[in-house]
Structure formats: structure tokens, C-alpha cells
Coordinates of C-alpha atoms in Angstrom, one line a residue:
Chain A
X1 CA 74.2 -10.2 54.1
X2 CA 73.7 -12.1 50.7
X3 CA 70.8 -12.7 49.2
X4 CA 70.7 -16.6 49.2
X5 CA 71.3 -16.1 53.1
X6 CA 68.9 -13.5 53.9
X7 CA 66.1 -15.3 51.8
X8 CA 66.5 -18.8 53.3
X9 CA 68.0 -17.9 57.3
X10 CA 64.4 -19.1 58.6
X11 CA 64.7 -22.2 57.0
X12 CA 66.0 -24.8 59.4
X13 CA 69.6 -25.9 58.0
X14 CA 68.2 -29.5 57.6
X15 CA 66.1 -28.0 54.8
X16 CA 68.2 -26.1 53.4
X17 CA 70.6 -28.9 52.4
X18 CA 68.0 -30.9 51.7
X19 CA 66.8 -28.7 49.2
X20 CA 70.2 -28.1 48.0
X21 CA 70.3 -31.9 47.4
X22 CA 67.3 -32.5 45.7
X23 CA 67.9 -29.9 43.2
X24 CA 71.8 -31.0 42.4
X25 CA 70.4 -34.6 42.1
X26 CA 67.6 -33.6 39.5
X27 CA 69.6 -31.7 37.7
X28 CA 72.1 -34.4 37.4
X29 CA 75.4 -32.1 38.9
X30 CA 75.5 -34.6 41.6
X31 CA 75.8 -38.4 41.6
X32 CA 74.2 -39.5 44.5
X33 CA 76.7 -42.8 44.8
X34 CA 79.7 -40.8 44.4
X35 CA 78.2 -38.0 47.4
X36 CA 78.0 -41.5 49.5
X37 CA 81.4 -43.2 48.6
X38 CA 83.0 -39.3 49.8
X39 CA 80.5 -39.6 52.8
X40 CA 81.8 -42.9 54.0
X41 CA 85.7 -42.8 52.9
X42 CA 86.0 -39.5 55.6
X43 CA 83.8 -40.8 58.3
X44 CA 85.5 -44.7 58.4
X45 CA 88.6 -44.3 56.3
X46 CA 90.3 -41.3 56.4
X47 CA 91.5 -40.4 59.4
X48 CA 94.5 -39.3 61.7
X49 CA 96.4 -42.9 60.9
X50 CA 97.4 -41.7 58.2
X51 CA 98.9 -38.8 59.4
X52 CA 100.7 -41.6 62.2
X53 CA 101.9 -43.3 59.9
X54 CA 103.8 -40.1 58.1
X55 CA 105.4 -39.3 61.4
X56 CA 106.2 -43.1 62.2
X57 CA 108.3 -43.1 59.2
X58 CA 109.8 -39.7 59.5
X59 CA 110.9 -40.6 63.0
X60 CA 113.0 -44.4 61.2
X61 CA 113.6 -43.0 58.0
X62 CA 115.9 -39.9 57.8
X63 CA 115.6 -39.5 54.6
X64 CA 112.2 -39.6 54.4
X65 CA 112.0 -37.2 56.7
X66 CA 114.0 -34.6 54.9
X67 CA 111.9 -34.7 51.8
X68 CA 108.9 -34.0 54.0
X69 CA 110.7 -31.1 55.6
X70 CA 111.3 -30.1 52.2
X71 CA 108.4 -30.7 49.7
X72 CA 105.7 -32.3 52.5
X73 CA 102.8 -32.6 49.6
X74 CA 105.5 -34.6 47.7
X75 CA 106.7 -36.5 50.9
X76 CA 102.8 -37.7 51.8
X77 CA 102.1 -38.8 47.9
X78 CA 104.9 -41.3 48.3
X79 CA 102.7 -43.1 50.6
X80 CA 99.5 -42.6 49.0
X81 CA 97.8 -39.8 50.9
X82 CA 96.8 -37.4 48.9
X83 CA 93.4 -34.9 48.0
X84 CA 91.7 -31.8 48.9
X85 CA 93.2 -30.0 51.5
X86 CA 96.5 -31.8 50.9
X87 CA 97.8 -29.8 48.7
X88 CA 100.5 -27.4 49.5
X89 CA 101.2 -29.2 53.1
X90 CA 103.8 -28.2 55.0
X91 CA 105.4 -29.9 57.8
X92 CA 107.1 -28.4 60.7
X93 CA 109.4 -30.3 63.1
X94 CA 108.8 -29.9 67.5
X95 CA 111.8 -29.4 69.2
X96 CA 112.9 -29.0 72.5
X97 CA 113.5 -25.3 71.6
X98 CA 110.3 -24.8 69.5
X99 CA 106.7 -26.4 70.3
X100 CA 104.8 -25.7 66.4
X101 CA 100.9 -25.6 66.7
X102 CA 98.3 -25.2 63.7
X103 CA 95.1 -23.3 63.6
X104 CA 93.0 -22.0 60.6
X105 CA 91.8 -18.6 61.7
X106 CA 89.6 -17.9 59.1
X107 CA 87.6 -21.2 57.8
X108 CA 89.3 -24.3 59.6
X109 CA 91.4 -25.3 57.6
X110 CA 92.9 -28.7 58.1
X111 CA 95.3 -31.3 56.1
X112 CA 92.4 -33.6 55.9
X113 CA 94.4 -37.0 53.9
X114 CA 96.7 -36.8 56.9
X115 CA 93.8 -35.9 59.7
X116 CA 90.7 -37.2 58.6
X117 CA 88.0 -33.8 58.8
X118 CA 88.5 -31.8 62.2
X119 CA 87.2 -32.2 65.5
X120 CA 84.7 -29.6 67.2
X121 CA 87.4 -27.8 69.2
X122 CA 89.4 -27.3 66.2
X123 CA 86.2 -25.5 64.2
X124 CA 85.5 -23.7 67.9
X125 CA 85.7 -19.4 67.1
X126 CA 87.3 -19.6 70.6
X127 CA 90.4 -21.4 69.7
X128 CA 90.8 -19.8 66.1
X129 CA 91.3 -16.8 67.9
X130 CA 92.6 -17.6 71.4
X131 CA 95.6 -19.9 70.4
X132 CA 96.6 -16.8 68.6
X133 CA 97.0 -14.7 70.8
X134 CA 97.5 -16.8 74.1
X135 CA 99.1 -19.7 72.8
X136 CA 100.5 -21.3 76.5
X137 CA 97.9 -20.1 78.3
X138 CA 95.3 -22.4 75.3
X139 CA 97.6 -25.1 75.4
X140 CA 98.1 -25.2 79.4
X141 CA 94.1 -25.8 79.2
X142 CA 94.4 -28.3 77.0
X143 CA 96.5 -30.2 79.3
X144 CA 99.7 -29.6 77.6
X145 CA 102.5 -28.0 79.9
X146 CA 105.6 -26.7 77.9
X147 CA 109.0 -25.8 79.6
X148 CA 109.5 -22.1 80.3
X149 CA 112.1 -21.6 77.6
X150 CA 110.6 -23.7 74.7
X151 CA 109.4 -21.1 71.9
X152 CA 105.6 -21.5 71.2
X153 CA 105.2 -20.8 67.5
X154 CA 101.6 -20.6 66.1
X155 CA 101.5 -21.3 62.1
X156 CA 98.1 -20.1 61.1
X157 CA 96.9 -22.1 57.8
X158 CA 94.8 -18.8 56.7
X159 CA 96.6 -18.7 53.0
X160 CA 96.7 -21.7 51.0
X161 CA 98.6 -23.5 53.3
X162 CA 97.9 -26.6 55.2
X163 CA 100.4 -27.1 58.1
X164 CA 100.7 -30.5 60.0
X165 CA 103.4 -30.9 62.9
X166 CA 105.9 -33.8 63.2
X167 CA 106.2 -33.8 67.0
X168 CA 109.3 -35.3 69.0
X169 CA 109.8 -39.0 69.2
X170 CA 109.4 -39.9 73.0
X171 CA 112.7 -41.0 74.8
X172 CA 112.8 -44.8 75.8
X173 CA 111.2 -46.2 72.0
X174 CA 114.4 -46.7 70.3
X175 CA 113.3 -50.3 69.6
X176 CA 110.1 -49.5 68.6
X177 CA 109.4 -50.4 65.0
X178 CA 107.6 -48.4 62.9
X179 CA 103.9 -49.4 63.6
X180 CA 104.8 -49.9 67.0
X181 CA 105.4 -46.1 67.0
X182 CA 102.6 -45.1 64.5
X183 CA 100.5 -46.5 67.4
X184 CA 101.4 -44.0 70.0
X185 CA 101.0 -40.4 67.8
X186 CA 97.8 -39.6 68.3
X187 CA 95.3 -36.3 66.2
X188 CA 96.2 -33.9 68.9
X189 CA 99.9 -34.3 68.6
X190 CA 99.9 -33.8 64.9
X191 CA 97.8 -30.5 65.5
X192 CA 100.2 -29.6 68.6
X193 CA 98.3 -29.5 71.1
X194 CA 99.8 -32.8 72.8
X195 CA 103.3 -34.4 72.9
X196 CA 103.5 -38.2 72.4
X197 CA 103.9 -40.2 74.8
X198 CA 105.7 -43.6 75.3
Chain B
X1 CA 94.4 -28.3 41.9
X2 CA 94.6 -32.1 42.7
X3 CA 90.8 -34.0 42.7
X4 CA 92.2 -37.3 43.0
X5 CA 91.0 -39.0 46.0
X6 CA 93.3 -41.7 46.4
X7 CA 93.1 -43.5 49.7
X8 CA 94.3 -46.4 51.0
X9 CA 90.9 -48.0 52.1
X10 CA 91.7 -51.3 52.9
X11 CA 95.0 -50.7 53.9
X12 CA 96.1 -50.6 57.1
X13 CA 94.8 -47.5 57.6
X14 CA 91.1 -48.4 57.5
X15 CA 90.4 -48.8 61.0
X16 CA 88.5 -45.2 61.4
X17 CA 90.3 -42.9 64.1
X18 CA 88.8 -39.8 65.3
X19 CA 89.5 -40.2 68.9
X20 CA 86.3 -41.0 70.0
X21 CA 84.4 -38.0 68.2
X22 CA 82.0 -38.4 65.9
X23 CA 83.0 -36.9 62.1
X24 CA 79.2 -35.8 61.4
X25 CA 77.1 -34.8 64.3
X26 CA 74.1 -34.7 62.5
X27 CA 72.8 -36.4 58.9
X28 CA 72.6 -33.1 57.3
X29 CA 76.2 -32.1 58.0
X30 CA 77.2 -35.2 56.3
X31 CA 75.1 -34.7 53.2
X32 CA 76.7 -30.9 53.0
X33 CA 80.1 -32.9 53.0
X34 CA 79.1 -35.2 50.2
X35 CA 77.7 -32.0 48.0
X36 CA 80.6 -30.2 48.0
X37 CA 83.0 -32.4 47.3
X38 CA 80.8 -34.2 44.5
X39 CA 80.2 -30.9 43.0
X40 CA 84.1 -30.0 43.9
X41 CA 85.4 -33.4 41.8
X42 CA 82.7 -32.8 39.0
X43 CA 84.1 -29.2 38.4
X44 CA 81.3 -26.7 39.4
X45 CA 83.4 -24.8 41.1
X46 CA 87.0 -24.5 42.8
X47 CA 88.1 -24.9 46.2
X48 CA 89.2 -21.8 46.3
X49 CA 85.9 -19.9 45.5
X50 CA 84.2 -22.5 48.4
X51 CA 86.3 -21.7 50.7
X52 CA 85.8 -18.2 49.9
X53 CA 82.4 -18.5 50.5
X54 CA 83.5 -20.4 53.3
X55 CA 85.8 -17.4 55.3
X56 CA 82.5 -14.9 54.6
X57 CA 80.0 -17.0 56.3
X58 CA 82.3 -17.4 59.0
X59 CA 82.8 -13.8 59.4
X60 CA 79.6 -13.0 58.7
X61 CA 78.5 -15.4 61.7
X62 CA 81.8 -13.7 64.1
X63 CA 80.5 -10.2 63.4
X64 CA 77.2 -10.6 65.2
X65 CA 76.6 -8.9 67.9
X66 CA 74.7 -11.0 69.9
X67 CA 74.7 -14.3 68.2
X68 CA 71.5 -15.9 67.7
X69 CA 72.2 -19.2 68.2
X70 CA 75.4 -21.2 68.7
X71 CA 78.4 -21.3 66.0
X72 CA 78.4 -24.1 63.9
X73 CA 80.9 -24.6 61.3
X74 CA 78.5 -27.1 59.3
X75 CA 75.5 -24.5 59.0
X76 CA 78.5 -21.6 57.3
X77 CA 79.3 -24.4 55.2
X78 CA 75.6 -24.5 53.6
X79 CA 75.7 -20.9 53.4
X80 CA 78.6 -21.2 51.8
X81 CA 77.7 -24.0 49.5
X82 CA 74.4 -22.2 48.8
X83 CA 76.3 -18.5 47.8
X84 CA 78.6 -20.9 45.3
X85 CA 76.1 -22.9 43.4
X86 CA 73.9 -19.8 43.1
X87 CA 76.8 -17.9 41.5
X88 CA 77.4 -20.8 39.2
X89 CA 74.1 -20.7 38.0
X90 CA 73.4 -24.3 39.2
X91 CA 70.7 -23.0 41.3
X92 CA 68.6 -20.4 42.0
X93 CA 67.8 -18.7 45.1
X94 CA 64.2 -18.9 44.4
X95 CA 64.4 -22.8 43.5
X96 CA 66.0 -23.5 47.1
X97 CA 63.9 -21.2 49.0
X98 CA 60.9 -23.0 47.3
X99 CA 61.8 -26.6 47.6
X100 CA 63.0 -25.6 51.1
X101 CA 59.5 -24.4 52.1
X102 CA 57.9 -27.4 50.4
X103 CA 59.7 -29.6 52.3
X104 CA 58.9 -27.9 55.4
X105 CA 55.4 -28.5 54.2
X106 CA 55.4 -32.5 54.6
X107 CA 53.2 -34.5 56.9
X108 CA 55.1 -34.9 60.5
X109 CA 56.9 -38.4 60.2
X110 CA 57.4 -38.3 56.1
X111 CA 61.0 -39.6 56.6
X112 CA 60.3 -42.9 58.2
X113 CA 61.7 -45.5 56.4
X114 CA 59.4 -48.1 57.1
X115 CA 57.5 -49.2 54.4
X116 CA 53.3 -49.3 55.6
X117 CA 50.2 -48.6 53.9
X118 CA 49.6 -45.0 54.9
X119 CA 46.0 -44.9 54.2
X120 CA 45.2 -47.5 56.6
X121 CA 43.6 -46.6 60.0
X122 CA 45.9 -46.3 63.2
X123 CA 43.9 -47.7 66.3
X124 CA 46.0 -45.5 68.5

């Protein structure tokens, strides 16, 4: 164990980053309006929209779609989303044959421009290591029942990779327009732990 | 590495969407949030040697044998935050552990924001 944690694990973890900010502020390393403005941008305004809105126009827009098979970081700038943990995204497409689902084994990683910060299950040691090894049996829990033959393939965002998942457009929403459609992809889907619906 | 946060806020993506969760459970978690990516932007350190930090207090927390309390991903993230500004040199261990214990020291209801003469007498 390190020495800041063995010094300070007594201290409740309120206090601790209490501390932490107090000192940062004093010293001047942190602006305390900038610390608010990230604050308030991830808990009202970024969030898993964003990450509808990539798949809405991947789904009407073919060649969209193709660049962000190809060069996803590149794909998501075009429409503005962009910033830590967007880097180095990579998108992988659901198929009838293959059902893609994301994890971070080792810290949680998560394409946050897209996403929006993670949910609780997502962070939860169980998953991170259960999807991994019992994929259908994790997703069957999670109330998502795949066909027999479709391949479950498990992309683990452990190196510096971020993967997000551009599930299958639902049958019967050929008329949809785009926003009509960004509507129905919801956060789980783009993790793959849920198909869209119509 | 890319530090440009550049998001569409009033867009059409502002309503928030989290499916119902909360994206902080508690204050504290949200001002962990804030200090890392302030001190992220600024250039005190990389993402990379954060999320180093990161992956060893999660590991460190997943190797327990019997886990003292219950996992949470926010608490690693001050461990992780307090390993990286100590090996910058923004900090010392010393200076938290001290301001942490002098904190703890404050009267019982030092955080409410009501502004009240505290030397007056309470009749209750």
C-alpha cells in the first residue's frame, strides 16, 4: 500500500477531498470556477444524447457511417463531441451474427463525450469481471436475450481504447427521421447491454 | 492528448440523460470530478499517469481479502488523485493528512450555509 493511502485510510473520503481541494485552491493549481463549469457540463450536459445522435446519423447517412467504422474519434469530431476519454474511440457495428458489448476491466473506462460519465453497474467489480467471462449468462440478467447463434463478442477498453457500439436499427423505422430515431437509442444499447427498440 | 472540452451545451443535446441515475451520488464525488479534470486541463499531470493511479487503487481495493466496506469507484479515484498530486509535488502527504484532520476537527454543523450570528444563545 502507498504511503498517501496508508497515512490518510482513516480519514473519511469526504475529508480527504476536501483537503485535497483546499490545498489545490490555495496554492492556485485549481480554479475553483473552471472545477464547477466541468462539474455542471457532465452532470446536465454531457450525456448519452450525444452518443444517440452519432448512431441516429450512422443509421441515415452511409457515409457517415463508414468514416466512423473507420477513424470513430474523427467521425464524432465532425459533430462536435469531443474530450477526455474520446480519444482513440472505436466503434463496432451489432449484427445479427455478432452482438459487441464494452467493459473496462481495469478502471472503467468509458467514451464519456458520447456517454456522459458511467452508471453504477458499469463501475460494479462484478460486471468488470463477469461479462468477461459469462457474457450471455450477464446479459440474460440484464434482460437482454440473444438468439442462440448470434456471437457474443466482449471488447474490453483496458488499453487506451474507448469502444462504443452502434447497435442495429429496429425493423419497422424506415421513415423515421433522424431525431425521430436518436430518440429511441438509449445508454444501455450504446454499451450493449440492450437492443433498441421501435 | 486532446484537452479541449468542446460541447455542444445549448444545443440539442442539453437536455441531461442519464436514465434516471444520478451522475454524482454524493457532493464529494463530484468535487473529485472537478479536481481532476481542472488539474488534467491545467497540465499537472496526464491522463495516463491518473488512470494509472486509477487501475492500482482499483486493484489494490479487488485484492482484499475481506473487503472492509463496499467498492466504490469515486473513493479509488481520491486515492488515485491523492498518489498523482503527491508525485507531482503539488502536495504533500503530510499537508493532506493535516488539513484532513483539521477539518475533522470543526464544530458539528460548520457547513451550514445559513448565515446567523453564532455567538448568540440557542433557547433550545
Amino acid at each position: 500500500m502507498s504511503d498517501a493511502q496508508s497515512s490518510s485510510d482513516r480519514i473519511p473520503i469526504n475529508l480527504r477531498t476536501e483537503a485535497l481541494e483546499q490545498l489545490l485552491v490555495e496554492r492556485g493549481l485549481v480554479d475553483p470556477q473552471v472545477m464547477d463549469t466541468f462539474i455542471k457540463t457532465y452532470e446536465k450536459d454531457v450525456g448519452p444524447l450525444n452518443g444517440a445522435q452519432v448512431v441516429a446519423k450512422a443509421w441515415t447517412d452511409p457515409e457517415f457511417k463508414q468514416r466512423l467504422l473507420d477513424d470513430g474519434t474523427g467521425a464524432i469530431a465532425e459533430l462536435g463531441f469531443k474530450g477526455p476519454q474520446g480519444e482513440h474511440l472505436v466503434v463496432v457495428e451489432n449484427s445479427s451474427a455478432v452482438h459487441n458489448v464494452v467493459v473496462c476491466t481495469l478502471c472503467s473506462c468509458y467514451p464519456w463525450p458520447l456517454l456522459g460519465l458511467p452508471p453504477a453497474w458499469y463501475k460494479d467489480p462484478a460486471y468488470r469481471s463477469r461479462v468477461v467471462r459469462e457474457p450471455r449468462t450477464v446479459l440474460n440478467e440484464m434482460g437482454l436475450e440473444l438468439p442462440k447463434d448470434t456471437e457474443i463478442t466482449v471488447w474490453d477498453s483496458s488499453s487506451e481504447v474507448r469502444f462504443f457500439v452502434l447497435p442495429q436499427r429496429p425493423s419497422g423505422t424506415e421513415k423515421f427521421s433522424e431525431g425521430e430515431l436518436a430518440a429511441l437509442v438509449t445508454r444501455d444499447a450504446m454499451v450493449g447491454v440492450a437492443q433498441v427498440n421501435a | 492528448m486532446t484537452t479541449t472540452i468542446d460541447f455542444d451545451i445549448d444545443g440539442p443535446a442539453a437536455p441531461p440523460r442519464s436514465n434516471g441515475e444520478l451522475v454524482f451520488e454524493e457532493p464529494w464525488q463530484s468535487r473529485a470530478f472537478g479536481l481532476v479534470m481542472s488539474l488534467h486541463e491545467s497540465g499537472a499531470f496526464t491522463w495516463e499517469e491518473f488512470r494509472a493511479e486509477l487501475i492500482s487503487a482499483i486493484a489494490a481495493w479487488e485484492e482484499q481479502e475481506t473487503p472492509s466496506e463496499e467498492y466504490s469507484y469515486y473513493q479509488c479515484w481520491v486515492t488515485a488523485l491523492e498518489q498523482v498530486t503527491v508525485h507531482n509535488e503539488l502536495v504533500t502527504t503530510d499537508d493532506l493528512a493535516g488539513r484532513a484532520r483539521d477539518l475533522a476537527l470543526r464544530p458539528a454543523g460548520h457547513d451550514h450555509d445559513h448565515d446567523h450570528d453564532h455567538d448568540h444563545d440557542h433557547d433550545h
